[in-house]
Coordinates of C-alpha atoms in Angstrom, one line a residue:
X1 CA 93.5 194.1 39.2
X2 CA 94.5 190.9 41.1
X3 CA 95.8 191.5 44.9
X4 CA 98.4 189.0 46.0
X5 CA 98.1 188.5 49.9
X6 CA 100.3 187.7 51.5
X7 CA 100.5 184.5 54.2
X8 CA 102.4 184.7 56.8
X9 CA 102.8 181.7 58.7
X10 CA 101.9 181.3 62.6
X11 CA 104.6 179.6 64.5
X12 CA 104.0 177.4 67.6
X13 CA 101.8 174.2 67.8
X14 CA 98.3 173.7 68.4
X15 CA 96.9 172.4 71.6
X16 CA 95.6 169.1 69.6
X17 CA 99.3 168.8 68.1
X18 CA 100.9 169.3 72.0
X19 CA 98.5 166.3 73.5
X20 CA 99.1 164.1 70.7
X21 CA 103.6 164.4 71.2
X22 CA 102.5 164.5 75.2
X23 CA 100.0 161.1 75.0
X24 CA 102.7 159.5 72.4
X25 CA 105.8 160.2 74.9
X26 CA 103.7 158.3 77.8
X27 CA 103.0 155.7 76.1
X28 CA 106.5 155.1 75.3
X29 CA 107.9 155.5 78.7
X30 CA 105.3 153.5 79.8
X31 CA 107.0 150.8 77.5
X32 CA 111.0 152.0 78.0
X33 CA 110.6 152.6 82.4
X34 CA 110.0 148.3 83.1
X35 CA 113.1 147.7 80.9
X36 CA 115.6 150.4 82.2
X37 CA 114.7 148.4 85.8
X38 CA 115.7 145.5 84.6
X39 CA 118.7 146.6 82.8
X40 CA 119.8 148.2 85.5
X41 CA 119.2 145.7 87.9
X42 CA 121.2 143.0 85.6
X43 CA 124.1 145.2 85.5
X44 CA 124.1 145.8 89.3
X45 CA 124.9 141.8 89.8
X46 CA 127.1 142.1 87.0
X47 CA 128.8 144.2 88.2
X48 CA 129.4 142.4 91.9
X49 CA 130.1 139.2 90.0
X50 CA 132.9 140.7 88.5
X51 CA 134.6 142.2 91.8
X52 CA 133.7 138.8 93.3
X53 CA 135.8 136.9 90.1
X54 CA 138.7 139.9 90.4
X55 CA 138.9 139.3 94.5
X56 CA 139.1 135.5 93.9
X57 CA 141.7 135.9 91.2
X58 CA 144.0 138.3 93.2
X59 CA 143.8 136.3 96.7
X60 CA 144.7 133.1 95.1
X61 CA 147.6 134.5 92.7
X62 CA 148.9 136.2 96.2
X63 CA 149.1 133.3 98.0
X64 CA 150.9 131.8 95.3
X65 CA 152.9 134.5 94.9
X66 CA 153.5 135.4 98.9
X67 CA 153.9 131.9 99.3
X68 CA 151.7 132.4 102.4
X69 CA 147.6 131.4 103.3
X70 CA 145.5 134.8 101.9
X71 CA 142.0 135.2 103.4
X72 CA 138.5 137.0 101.7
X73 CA 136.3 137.6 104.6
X74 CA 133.0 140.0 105.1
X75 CA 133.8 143.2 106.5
X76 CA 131.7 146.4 107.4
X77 CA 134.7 148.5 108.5
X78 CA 137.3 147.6 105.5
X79 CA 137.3 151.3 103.7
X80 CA 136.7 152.9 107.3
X81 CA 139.1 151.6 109.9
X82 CA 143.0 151.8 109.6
X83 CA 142.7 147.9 111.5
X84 CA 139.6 146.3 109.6
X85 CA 138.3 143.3 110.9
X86 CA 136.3 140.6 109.7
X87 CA 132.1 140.3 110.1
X88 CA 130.9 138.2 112.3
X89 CA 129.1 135.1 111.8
X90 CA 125.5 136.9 112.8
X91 CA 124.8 137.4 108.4
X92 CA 125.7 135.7 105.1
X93 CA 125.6 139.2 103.3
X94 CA 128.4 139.7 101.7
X95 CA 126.7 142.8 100.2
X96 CA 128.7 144.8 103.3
X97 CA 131.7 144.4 101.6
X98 CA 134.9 142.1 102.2
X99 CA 138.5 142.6 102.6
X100 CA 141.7 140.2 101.2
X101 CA 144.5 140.0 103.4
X102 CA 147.8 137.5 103.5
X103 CA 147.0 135.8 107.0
X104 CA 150.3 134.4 108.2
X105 CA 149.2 132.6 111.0
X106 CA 146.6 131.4 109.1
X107 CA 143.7 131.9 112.1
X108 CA 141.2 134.0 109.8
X109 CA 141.9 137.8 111.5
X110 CA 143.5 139.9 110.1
X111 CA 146.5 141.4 112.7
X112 CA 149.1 143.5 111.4
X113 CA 150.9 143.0 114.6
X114 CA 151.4 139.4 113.7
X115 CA 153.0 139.8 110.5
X116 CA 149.5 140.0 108.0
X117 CA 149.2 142.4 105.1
X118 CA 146.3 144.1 103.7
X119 CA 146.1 142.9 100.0
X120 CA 143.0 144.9 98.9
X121 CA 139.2 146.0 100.1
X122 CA 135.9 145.7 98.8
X123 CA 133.4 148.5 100.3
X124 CA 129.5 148.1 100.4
X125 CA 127.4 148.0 97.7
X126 CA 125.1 150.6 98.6
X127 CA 123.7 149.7 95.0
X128 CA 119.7 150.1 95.0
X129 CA 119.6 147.7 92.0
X130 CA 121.4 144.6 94.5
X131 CA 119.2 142.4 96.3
X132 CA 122.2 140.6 98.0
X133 CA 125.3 138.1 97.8
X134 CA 125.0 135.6 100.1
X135 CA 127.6 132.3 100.8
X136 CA 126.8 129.0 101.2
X137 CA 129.2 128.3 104.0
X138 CA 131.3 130.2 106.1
X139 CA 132.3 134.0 105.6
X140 CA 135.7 133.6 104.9
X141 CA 137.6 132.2 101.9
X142 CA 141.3 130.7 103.1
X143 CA 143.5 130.0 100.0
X144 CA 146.5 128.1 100.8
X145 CA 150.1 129.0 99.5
X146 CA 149.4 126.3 96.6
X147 CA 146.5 128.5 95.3
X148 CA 144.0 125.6 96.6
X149 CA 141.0 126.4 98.9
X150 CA 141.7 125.6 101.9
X151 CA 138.0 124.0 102.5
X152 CA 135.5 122.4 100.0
X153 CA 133.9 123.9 97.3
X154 CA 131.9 127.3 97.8
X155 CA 128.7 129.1 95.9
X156 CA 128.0 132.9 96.4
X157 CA 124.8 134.0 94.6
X158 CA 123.9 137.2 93.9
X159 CA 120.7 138.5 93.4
X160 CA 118.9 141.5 91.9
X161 CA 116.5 143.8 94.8
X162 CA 113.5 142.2 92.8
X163 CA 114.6 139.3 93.8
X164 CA 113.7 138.1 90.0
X165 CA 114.9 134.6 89.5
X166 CA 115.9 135.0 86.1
X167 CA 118.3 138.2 87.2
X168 CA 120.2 135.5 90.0
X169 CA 123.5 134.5 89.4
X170 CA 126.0 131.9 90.9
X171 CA 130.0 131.8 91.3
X172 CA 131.4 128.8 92.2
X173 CA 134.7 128.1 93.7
X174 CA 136.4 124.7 93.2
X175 CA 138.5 123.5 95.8
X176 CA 141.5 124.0 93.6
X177 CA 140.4 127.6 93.3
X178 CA 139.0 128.5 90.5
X179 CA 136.2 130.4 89.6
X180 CA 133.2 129.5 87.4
X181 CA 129.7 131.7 86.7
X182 CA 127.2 129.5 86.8
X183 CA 123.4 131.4 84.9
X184 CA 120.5 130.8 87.4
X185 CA 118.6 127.4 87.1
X186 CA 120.9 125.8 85.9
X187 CA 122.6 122.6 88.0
X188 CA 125.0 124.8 90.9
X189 CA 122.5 127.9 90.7
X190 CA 118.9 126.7 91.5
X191 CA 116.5 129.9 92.0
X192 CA 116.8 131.1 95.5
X193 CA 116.0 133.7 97.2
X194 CA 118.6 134.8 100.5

């Protein structure tokens, strides 16, 4: 007389089989954590790159179009004040934001009173990732009603908050107004840290 017992399987895991899934997952976001920083941080200054190339694109196309001078300038009030003004000369972060404006008497203030007209506004890049965008020059950008810059060339660079050299990047704007990325190191974007 054979007795058949029966098994009956034990669910849940072992406390060997838990530490093993609990060491394996720390190792791995040991290894993922470092990247997602840097990914994050390269797609922060992507990011202000690309409203930088949209800003310069718009104010030259409007003063071509409005047949008027169109200023970029820093700003800190833009979003917040119904009369936003232009920063001051006291920083070269353009990180506060900026605002684009048709200036009709051309004097780099933006005065409704006199005729000008609020084209668009950039807020602040309360980005974590964003180490900064600072100008070369002054903090305005004056394009003339022929789309030209109405000074020299300019470079912005932008920087991650690691201030990582590799993560910099430069836009240059040509007197005649156009826009080029420039990758860090290279000849227009050496490593620098605002």
């Amino acid at each position: 007389m054979l007795i058949h017992m029966e098994r009956t399987g034990k669910n849940g895991f072992t406390l060997i089989e838990m530490l093993v899934v609990i060491a394996i997952s720390a190792i791995l976001l040991a290894i993922g954590v470092p990247s997602m920083k840097s990914f994050l941080e390269r797609n922060a200054v992507s990011g202000q790159v690309n409203t930088l190339l949209g800003t310069v694109a718009l104010a030259r196309s409007e003063a071509i179009k409005r047949n008027g001078p169109v200023t970029v300038c820093r700003s800190e009030n833009a979003e917040t004040s119904d009369t936003p003004s232009c920063a001051g000369s006291g920083s070269n972060d353009w990180k506060i934001g900026w605002m684009t404006f048709l200036d009709r008497d051309g004097n780099g203030a933006f005065d409704p009173t006199q005729g000008d007209v609020l084209i668009s506004v950039q807020g602040a890049f309360g980005d974590s990732n964003s180490g900064g965008i600072k100008k070369n020059a002054t903090n305005t950008l004056r394009f003339r009603n022929t789309g030209l810059l109405s000074s020299s060339s300019t470079t912005f660079t932008f920087q991650s908050a690691s201030k990582t050299p590799s993560r910099q990047q430069c836009v240059t704007i040509s007197a005649t107004g156009r826009a080029r990325l420039i990758a860090s190191g290279k000849s227009g974007c050496e490593v620098n840290t605002p």
